[in-house]
PDB file of C-alpha atoms (C1' of nucleotides) in Angstrom:
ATOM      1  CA  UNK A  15     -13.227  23.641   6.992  1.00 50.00           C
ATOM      2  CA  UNK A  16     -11.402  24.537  10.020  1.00 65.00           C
ATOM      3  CA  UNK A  17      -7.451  25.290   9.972  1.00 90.00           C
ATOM      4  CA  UNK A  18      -5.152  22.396  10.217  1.00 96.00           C
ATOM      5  CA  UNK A  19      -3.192  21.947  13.413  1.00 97.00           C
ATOM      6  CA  UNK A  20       0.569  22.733  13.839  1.00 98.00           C
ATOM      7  CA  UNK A  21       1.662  19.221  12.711  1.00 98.00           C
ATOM      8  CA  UNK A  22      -0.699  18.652   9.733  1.00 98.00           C
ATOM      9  CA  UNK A  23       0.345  22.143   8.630  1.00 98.00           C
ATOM     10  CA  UNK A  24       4.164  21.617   8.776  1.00 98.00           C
ATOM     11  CA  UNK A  25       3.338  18.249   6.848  1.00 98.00           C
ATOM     12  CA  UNK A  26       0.902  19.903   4.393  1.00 98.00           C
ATOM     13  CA  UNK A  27       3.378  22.334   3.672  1.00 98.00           C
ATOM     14  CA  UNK A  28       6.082  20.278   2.889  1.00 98.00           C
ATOM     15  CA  UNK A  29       4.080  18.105   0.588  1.00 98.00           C
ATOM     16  CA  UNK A  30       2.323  20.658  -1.189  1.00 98.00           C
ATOM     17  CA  UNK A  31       5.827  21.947  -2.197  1.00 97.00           C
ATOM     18  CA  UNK A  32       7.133  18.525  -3.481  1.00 98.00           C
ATOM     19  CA  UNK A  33       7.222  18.240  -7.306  1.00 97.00           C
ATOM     20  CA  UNK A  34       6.729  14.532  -6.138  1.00 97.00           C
ATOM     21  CA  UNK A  35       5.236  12.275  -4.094  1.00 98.00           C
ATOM     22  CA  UNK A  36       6.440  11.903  -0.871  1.00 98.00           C
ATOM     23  CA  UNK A  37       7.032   8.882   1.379  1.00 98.00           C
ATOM     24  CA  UNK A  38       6.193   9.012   4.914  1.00 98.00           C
ATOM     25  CA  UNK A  39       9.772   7.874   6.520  1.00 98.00           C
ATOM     26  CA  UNK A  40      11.199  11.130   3.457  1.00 98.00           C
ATOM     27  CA  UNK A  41       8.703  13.710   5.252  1.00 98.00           C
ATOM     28  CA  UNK A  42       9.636  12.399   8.980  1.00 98.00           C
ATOM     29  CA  UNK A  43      13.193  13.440   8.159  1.00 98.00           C
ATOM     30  CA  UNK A  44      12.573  16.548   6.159  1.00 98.00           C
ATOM     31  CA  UNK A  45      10.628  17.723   9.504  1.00 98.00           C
ATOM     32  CA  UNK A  46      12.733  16.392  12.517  1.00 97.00           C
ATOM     33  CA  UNK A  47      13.976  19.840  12.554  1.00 96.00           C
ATOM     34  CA  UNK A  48      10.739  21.559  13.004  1.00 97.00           C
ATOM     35  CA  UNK A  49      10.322  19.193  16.099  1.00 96.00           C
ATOM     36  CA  UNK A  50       8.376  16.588  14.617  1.00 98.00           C
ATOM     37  CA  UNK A  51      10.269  13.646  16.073  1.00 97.00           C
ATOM     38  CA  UNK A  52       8.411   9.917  15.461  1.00 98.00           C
ATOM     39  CA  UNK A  53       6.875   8.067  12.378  1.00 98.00           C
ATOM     40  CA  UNK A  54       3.570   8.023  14.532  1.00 98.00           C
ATOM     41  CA  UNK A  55       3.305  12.318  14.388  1.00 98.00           C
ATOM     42  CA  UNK A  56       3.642  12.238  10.554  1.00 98.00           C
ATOM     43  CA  UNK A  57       1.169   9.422   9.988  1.00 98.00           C
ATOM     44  CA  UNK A  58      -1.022  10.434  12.104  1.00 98.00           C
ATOM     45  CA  UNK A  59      -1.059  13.714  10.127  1.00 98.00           C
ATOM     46  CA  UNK A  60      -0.825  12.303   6.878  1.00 98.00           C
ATOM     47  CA  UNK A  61      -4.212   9.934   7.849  1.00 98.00           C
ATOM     48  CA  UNK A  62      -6.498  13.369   9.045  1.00 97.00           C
ATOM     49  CA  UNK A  63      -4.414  15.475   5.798  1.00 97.00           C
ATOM     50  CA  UNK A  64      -6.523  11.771   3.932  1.00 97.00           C
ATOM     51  CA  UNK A  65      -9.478  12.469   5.386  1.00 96.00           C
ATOM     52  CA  UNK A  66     -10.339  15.729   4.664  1.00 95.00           C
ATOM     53  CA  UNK A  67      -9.142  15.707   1.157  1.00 94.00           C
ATOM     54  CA  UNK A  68      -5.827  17.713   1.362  1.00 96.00           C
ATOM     55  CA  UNK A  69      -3.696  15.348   0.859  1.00 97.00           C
ATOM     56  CA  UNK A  70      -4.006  12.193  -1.813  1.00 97.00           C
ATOM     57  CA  UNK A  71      -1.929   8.318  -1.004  1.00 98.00           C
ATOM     58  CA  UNK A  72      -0.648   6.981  -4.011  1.00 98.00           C
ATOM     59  CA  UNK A  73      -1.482   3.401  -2.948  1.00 98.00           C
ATOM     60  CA  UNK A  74       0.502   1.622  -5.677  1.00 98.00           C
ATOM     61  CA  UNK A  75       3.661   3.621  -4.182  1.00 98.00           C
ATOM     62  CA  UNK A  76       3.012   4.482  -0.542  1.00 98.00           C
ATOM     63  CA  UNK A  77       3.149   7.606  -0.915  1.00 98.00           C
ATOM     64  CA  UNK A  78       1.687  11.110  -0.632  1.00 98.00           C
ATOM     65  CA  UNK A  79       0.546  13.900  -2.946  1.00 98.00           C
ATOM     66  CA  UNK A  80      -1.164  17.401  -2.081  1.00 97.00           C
ATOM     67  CA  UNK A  81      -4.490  17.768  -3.689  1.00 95.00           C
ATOM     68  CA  UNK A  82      -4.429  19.725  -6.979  1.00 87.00           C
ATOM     69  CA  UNK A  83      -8.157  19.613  -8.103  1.00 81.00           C
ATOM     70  CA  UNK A  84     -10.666  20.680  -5.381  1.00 69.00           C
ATOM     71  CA  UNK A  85      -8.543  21.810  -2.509  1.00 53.00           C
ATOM     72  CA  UNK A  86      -9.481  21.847   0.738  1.00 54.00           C
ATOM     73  CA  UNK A  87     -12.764  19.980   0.290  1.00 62.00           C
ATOM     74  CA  UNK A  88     -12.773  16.126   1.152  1.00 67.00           C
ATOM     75  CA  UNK A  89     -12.393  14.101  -2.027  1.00 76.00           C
ATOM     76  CA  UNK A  90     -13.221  10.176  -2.304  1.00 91.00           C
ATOM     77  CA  UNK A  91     -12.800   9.461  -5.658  1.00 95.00           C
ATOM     78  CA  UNK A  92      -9.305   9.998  -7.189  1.00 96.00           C
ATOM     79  CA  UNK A  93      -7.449   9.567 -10.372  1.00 97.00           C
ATOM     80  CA  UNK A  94      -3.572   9.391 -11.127  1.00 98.00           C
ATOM     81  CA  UNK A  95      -1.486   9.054 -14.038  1.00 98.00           C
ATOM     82  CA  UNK A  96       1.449   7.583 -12.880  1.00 98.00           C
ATOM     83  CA  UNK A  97       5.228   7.502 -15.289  1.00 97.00           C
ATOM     84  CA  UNK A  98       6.744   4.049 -14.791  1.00 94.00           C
ATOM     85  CA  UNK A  99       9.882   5.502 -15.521  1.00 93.00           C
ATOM     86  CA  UNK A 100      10.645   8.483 -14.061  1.00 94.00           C
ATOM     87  CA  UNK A 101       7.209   7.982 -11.203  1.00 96.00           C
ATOM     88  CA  UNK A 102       6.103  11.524 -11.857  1.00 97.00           C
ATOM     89  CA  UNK A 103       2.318  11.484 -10.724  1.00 97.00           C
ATOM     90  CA  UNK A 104      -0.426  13.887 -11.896  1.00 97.00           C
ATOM     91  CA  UNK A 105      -3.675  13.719 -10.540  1.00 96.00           C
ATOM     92  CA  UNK A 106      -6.623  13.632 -13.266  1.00 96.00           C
ATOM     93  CA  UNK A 107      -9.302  16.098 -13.206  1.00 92.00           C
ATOM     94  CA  UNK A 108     -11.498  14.890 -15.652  1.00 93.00           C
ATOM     95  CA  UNK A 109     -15.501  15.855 -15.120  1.00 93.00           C
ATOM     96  CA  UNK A 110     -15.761  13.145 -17.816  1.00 96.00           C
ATOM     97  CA  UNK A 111     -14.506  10.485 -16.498  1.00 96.00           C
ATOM     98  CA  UNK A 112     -15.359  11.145 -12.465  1.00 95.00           C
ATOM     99  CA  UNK A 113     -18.919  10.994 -14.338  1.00 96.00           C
ATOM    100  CA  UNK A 114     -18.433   7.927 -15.799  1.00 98.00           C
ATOM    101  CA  UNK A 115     -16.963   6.229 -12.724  1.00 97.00           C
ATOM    102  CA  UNK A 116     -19.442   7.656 -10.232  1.00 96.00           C
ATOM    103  CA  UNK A 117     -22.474   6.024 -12.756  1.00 97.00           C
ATOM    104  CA  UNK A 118     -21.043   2.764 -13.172  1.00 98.00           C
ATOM    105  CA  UNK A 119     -22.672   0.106 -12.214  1.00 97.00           C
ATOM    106  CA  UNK A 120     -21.405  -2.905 -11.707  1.00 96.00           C
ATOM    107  CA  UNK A 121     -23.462  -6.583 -12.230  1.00 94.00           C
ATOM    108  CA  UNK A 122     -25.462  -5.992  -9.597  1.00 93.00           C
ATOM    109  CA  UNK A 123     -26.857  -2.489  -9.988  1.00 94.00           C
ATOM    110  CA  UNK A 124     -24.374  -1.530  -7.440  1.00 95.00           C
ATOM    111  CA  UNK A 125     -22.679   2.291  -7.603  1.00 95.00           C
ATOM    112  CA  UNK A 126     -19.752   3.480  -6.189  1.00 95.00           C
ATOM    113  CA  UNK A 127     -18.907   7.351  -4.875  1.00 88.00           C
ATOM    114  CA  UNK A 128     -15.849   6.160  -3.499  1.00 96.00           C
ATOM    115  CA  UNK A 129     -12.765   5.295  -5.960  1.00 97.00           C
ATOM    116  CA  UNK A 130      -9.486   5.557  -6.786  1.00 98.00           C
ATOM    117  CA  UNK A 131      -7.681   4.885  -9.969  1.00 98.00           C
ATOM    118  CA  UNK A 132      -4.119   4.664 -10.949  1.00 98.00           C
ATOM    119  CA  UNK A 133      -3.038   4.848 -14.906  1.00 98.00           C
ATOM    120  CA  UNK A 134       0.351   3.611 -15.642  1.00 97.00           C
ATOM    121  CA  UNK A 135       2.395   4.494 -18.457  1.00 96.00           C
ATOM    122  CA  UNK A 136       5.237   7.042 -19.429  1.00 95.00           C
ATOM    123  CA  UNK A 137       5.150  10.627 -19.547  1.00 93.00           C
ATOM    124  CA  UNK A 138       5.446  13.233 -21.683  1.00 92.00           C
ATOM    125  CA  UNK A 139       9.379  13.677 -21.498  1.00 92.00           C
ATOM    126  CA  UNK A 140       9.952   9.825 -21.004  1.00 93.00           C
ATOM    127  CA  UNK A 141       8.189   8.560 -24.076  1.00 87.00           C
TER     128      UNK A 141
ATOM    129  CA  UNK B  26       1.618 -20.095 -21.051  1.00 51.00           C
ATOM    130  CA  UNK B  27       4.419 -22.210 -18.987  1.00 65.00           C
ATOM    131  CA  UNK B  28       3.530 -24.386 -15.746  1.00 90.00           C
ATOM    132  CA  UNK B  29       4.391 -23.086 -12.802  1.00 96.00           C
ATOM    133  CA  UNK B  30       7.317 -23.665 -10.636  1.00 98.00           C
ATOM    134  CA  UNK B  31       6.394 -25.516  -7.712  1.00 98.00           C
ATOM    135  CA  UNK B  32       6.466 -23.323  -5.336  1.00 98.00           C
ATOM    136  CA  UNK B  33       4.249 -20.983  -7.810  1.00 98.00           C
ATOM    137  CA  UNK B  34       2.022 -23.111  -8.191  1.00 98.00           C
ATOM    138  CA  UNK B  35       1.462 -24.067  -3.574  1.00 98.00           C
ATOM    139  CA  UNK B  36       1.154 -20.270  -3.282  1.00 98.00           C
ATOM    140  CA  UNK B  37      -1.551 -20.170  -6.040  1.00 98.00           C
ATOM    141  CA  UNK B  38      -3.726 -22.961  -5.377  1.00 98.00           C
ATOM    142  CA  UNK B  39      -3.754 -21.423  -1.856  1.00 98.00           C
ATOM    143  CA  UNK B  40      -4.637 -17.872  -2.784  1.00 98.00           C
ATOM    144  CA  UNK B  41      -7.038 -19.192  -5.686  1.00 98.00           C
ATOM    145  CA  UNK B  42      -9.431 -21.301  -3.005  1.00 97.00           C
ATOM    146  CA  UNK B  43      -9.404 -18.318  -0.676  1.00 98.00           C
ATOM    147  CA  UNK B  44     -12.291 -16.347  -0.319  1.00 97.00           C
ATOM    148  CA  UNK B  45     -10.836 -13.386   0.394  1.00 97.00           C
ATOM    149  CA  UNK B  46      -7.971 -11.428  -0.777  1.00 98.00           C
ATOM    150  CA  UNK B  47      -5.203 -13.343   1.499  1.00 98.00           C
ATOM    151  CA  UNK B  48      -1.727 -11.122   2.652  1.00 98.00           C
ATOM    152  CA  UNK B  49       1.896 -12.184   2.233  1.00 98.00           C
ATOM    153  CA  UNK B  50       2.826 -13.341   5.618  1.00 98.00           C
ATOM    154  CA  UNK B  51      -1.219 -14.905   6.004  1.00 98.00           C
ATOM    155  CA  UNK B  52      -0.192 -17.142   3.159  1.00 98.00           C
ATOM    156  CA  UNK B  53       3.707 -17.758   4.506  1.00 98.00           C
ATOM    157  CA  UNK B  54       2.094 -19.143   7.787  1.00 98.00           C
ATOM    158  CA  UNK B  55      -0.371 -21.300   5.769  1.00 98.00           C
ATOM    159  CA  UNK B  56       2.731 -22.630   3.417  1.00 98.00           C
ATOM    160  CA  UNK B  57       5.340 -23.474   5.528  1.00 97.00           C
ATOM    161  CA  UNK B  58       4.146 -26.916   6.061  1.00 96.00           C
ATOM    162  CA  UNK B  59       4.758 -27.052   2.948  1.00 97.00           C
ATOM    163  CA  UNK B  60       8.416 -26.499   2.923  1.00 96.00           C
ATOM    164  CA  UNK B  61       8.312 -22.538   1.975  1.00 98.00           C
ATOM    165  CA  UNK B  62       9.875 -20.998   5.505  1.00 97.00           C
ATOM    166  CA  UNK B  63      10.759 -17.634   4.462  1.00 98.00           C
ATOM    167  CA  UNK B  64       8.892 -14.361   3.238  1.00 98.00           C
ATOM    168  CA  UNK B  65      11.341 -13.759   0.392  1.00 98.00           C
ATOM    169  CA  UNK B  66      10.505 -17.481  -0.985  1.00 98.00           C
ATOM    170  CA  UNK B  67       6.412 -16.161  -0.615  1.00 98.00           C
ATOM    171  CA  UNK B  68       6.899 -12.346  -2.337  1.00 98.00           C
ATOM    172  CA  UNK B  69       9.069 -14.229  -5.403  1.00 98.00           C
ATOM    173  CA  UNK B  70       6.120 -16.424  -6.342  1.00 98.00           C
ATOM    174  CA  UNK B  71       3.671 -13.706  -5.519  1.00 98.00           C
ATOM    175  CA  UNK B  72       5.673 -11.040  -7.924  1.00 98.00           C
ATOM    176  CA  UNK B  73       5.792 -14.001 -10.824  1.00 97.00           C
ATOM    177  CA  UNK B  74       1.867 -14.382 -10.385  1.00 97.00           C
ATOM    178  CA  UNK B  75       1.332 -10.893 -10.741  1.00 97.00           C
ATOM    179  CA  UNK B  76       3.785 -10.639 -13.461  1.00 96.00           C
ATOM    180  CA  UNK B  77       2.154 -13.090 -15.281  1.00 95.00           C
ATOM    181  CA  UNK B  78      -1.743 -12.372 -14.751  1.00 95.00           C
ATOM    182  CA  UNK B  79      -2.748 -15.184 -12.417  1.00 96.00           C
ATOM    183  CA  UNK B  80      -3.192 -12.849  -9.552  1.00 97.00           C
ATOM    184  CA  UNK B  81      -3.864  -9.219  -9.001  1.00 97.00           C
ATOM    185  CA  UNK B  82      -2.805  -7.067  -5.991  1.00 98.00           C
ATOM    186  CA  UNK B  83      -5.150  -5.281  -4.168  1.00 98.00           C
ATOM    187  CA  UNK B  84      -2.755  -2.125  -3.379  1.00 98.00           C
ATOM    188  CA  UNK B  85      -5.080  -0.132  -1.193  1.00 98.00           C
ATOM    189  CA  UNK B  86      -4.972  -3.428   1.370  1.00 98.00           C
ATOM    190  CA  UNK B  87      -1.370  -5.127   0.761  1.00 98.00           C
ATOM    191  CA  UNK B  88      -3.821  -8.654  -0.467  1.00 98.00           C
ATOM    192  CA  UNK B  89      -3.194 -10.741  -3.451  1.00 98.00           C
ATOM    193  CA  UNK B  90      -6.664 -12.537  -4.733  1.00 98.00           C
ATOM    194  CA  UNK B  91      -6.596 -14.761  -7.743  1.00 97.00           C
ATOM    195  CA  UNK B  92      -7.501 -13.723 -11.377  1.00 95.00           C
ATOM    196  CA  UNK B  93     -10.848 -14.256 -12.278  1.00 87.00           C
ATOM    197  CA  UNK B  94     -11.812 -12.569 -15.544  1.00 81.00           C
ATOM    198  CA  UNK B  95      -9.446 -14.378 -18.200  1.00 69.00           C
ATOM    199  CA  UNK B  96      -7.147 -16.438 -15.636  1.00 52.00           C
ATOM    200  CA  UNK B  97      -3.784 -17.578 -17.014  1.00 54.00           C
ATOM    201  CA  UNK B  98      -3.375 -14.394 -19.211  1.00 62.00           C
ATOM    202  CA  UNK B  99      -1.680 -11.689 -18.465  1.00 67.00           C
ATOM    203  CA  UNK B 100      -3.931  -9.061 -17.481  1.00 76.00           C
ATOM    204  CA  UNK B 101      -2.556  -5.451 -16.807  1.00 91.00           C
ATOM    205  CA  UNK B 102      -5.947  -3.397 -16.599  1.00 95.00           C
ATOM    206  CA  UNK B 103      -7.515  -4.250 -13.304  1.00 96.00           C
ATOM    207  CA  UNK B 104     -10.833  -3.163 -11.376  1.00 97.00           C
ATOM    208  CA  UNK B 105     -12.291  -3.903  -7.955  1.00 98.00           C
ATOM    209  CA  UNK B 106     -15.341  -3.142  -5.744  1.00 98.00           C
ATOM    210  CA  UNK B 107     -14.129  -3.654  -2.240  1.00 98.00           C
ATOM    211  CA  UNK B 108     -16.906  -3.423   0.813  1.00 97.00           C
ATOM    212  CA  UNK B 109     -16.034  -1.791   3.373  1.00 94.00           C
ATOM    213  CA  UNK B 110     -16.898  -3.401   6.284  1.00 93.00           C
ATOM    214  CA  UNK B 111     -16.419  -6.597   5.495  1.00 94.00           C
ATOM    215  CA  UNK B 112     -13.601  -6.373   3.163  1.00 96.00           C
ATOM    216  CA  UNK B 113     -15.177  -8.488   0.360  1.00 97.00           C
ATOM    217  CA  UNK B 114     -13.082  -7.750  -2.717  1.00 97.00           C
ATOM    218  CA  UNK B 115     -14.892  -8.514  -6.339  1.00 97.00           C
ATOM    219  CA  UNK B 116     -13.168  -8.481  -9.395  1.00 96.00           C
ATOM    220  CA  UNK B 117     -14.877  -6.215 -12.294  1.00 96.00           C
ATOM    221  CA  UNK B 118     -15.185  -7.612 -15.633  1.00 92.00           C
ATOM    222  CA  UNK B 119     -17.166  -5.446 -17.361  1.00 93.00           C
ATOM    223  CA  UNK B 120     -16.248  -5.044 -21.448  1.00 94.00           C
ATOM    224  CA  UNK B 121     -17.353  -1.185 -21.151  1.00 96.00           C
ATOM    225  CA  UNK B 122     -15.538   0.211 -18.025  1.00 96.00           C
ATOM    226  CA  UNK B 123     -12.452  -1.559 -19.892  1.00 95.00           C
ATOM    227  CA  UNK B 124     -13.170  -0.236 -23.117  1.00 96.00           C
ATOM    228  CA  UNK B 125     -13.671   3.433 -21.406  1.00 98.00           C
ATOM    229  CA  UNK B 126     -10.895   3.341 -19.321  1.00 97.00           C
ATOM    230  CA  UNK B 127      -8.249   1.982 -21.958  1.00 96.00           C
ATOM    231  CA  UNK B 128      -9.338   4.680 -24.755  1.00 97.00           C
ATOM    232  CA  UNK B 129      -9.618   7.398 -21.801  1.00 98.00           C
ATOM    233  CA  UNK B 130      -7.410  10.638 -22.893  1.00 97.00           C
ATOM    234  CA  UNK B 131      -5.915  12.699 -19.748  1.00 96.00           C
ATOM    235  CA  UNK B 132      -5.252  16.381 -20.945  1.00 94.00           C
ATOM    236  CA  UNK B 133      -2.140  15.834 -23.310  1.00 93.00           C
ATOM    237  CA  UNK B 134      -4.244  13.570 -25.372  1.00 94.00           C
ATOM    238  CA  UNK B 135      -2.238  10.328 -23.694  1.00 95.00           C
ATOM    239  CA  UNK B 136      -3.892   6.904 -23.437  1.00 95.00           C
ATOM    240  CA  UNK B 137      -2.975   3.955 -20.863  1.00 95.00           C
ATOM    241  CA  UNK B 138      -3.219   0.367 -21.426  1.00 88.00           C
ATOM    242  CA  UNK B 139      -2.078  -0.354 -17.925  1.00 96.00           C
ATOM    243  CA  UNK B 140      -4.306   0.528 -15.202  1.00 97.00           C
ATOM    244  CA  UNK B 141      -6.168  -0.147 -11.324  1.00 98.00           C
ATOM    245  CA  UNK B 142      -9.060   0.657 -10.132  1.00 98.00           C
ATOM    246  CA  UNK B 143     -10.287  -0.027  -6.665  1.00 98.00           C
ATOM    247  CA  UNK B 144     -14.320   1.233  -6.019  1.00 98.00           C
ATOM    248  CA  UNK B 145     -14.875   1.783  -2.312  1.00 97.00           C
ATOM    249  CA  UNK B 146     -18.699   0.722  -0.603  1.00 96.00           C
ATOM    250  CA  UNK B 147     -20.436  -1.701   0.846  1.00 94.00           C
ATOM    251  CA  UNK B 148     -21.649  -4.986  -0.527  1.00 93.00           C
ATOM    252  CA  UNK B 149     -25.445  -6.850  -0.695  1.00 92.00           C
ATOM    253  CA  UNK B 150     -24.978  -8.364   2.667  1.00 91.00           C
ATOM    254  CA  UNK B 151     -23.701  -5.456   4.385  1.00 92.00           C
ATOM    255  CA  UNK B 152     -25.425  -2.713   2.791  1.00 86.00           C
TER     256      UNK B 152
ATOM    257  C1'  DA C  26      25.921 -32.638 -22.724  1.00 70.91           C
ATOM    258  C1'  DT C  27      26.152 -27.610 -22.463  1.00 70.91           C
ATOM    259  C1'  DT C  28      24.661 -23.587 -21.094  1.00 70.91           C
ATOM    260  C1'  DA C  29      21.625 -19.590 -19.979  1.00 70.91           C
ATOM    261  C1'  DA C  30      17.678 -18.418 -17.522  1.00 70.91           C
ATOM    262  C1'  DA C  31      14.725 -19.164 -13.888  1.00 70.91           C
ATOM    263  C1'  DT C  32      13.944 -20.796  -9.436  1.00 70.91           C
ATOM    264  C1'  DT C  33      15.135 -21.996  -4.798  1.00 70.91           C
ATOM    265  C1'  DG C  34      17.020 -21.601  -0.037  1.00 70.91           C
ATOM    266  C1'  DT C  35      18.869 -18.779   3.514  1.00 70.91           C
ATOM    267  C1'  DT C  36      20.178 -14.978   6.642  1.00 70.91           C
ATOM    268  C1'  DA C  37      19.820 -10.462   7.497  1.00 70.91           C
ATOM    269  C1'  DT C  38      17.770  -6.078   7.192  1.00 70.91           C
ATOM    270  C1'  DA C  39      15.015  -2.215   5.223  1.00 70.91           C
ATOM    271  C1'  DA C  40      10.717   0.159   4.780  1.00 70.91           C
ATOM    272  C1'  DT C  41       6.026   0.934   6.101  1.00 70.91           C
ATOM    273  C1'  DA C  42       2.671   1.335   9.720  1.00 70.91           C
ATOM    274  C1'  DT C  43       0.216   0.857  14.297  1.00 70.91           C
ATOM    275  C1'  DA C  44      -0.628  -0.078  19.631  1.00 70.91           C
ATOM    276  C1'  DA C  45      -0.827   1.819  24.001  1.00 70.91           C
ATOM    277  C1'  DC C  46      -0.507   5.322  27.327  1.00 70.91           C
ATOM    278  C1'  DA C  47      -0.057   9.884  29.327  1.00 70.91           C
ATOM    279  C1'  DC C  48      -0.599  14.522  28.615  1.00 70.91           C
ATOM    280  C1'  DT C  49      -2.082  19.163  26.355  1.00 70.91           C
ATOM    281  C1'  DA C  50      -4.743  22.271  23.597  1.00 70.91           C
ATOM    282  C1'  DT C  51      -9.140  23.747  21.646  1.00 70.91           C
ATOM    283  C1'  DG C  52     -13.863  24.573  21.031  1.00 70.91           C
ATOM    284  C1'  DT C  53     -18.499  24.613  22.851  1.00 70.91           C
ATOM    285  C1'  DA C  54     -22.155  24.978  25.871  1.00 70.91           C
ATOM    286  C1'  DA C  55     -23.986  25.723  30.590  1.00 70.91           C
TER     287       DA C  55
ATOM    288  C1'  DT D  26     -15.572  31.025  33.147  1.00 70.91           C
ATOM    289  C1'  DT D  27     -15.889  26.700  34.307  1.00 70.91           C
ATOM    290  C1'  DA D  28     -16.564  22.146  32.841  1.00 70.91           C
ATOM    291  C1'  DC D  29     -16.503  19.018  29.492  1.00 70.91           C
ATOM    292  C1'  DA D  30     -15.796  16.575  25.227  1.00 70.91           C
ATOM    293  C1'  DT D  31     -13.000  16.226  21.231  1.00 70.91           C
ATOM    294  C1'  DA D  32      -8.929  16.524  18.827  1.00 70.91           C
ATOM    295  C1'  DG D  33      -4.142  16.758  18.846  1.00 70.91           C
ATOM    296  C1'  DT D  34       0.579  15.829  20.797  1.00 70.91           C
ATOM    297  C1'  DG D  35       4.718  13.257  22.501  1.00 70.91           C
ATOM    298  C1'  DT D  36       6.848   8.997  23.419  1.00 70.91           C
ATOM    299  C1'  DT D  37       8.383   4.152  23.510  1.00 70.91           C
ATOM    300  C1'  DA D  38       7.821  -0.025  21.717  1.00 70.91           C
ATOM    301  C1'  DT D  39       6.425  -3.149  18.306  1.00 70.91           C
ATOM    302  C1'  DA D  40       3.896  -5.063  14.295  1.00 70.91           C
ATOM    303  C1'  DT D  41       3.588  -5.534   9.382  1.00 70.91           C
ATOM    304  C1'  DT D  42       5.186  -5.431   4.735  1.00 70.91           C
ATOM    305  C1'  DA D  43       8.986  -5.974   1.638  1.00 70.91           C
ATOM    306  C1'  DT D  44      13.813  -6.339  -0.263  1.00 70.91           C
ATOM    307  C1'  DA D  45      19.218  -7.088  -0.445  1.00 70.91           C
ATOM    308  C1'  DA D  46      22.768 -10.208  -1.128  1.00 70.91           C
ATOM    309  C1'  DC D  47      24.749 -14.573  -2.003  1.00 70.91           C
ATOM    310  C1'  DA D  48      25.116 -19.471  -3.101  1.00 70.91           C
ATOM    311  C1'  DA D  49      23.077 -23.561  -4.885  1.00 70.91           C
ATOM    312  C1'  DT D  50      19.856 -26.075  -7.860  1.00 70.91           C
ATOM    313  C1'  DT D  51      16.543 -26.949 -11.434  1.00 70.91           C
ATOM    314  C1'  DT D  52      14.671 -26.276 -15.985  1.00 70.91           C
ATOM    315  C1'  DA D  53      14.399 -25.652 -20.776  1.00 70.91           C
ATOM    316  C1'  DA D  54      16.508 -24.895 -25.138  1.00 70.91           C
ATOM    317  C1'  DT D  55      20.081 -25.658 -27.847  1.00 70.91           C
TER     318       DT D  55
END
DNA sequence: ATTAAATTGTTATAATATAACACTATGTAA
DNA sequence: TTACATAGTGTTATATTATAACAATTTAAT
C-alpha cells in the first residue's frame, strides 16, 4: 500500500471527514481552494481512491463514502444500509453475510467475489 | 394491475425484447419514430416502470432491463450477476438469497424489505 | 357530466462523467 | 545517476445522464 498522491489525499481527506456521502461536483467545490480546479482532478481521484478500497460509490446515489471496515486494503464486495429519508448511509460489516454472498451460487454453479449491495429503509432516528 | 399508458407501454415492449440492459437516451433514439422526442417523455415512463415492478435499474451501469422473476408485480428486492466483459446482466431469482437477505439483521437488529444487489464476474461464454 | 389524478408535450437546464492532449513527478533498474 | 516506464497533474472541451417548470390532454371514478 503505497501513500496516496497530493490530490487523492486532499479528496480522501475531505471524504473521510463527511458524516455523509459526498457527491463529486460537492467535493470539487469544497477543494477549489486547495487548487484542485476541474471535475476531471476529483474523478480521477475518486476512481484510483475506488480501486484500492479507500473510498466506497454509493451507486444508487452517485456518491462517495470513505471505507469504514477494512481500511486501506482493496475491497470488492460492499454492503450499505441506506435511510430513505434522511440518506444517512452505513456500510455493513457483517462476516455473516459477506460469507453468505461470497458462497452463493447462482443456477449455474457460478460464484461471485465481487458485489455490492444496497439495503433501503429508515434509520434509527427516522423510524 | 392497470394497463399501461401508451407511451409506458412503447418504452416497455422495447426494453422487454432487448437483450441487454438498454440506457435512457439508447431507448429515446430507438422511440422517437414513435412520436416520443424528448428525454423527459423517456425517464417518466422509465420511473413508472420501476415504480411499478416491470423493470429494474441496473444502478452500477445507468440500464433499465425488464422484470423477469414475477413480471407485472411490484418487486422492490432486486439481484443481478453482471459479466464483466461483456456486460451480460442476469436477473437472480433464487427463493434463498431472498429469504436471507430480507430476514438479514445489520447491528441494531434492523431488517430491510427493500434492497439491490449487483454480483460482479464473468459469465459461461466469457469465463 | 364532473372532477381529480395521471399522463403527455415542450423548452430549457442541471448534474454527472469522460475524451484528448501536453506536461510533471516518482520509482526502479541498469 | 541516467534512462525509462508508470502514475499523476492541469486544462479545455464535450458527452452522458437526469430534472425543473409550465401548459395541455387523457383517463378513470364518481
Amino acid at each position: 500500500m503505497q501513500n496516496l498522491s497530493k490530490n487523492q489525499q486532499i479528496i480522501f481527506d475531505l471524504i473521510d471527514k463527511s458524516p455523509e456521502p459526498m457527491k463529486a461536483y460537492s467535493i470539487l467545490h469544497n477543494v477549489q481552494k486547495k487548487g484542485i480546479k476541474a471535475p476531471l482532478q476529483v474523478y480521477r481521484a475518486l476512481d484510483k481512491l475506488v480501486e484500492i478500497g479507500k473510498i466506497h460509490k454509493i451507486e444508487s446515489r452517485n456518491a462517495f463514502i470513505a471505507c469504514h471496515n477494512s481500511s486501506c486494503q482493496v475491497s470488492k464486495a460492499t454492503a450499505f444500509s441506506i435511510c430513505e429519508i434522511c440518506e444517512k448511509v452505513t456500510e455493513i460489516s457483517s462476516a455473516s453475510l459477506s460469507k453468505y454472498l461470497t458462497n452463493f451460487k447462482d443456477k449455474d454453479g457460478m460464484k461471485y467475489s465481487k458485489y455490492n449491495l444496497e439495503f433501503f429503509g429508515l434509520c434509527k432516528k427516522c423510524r
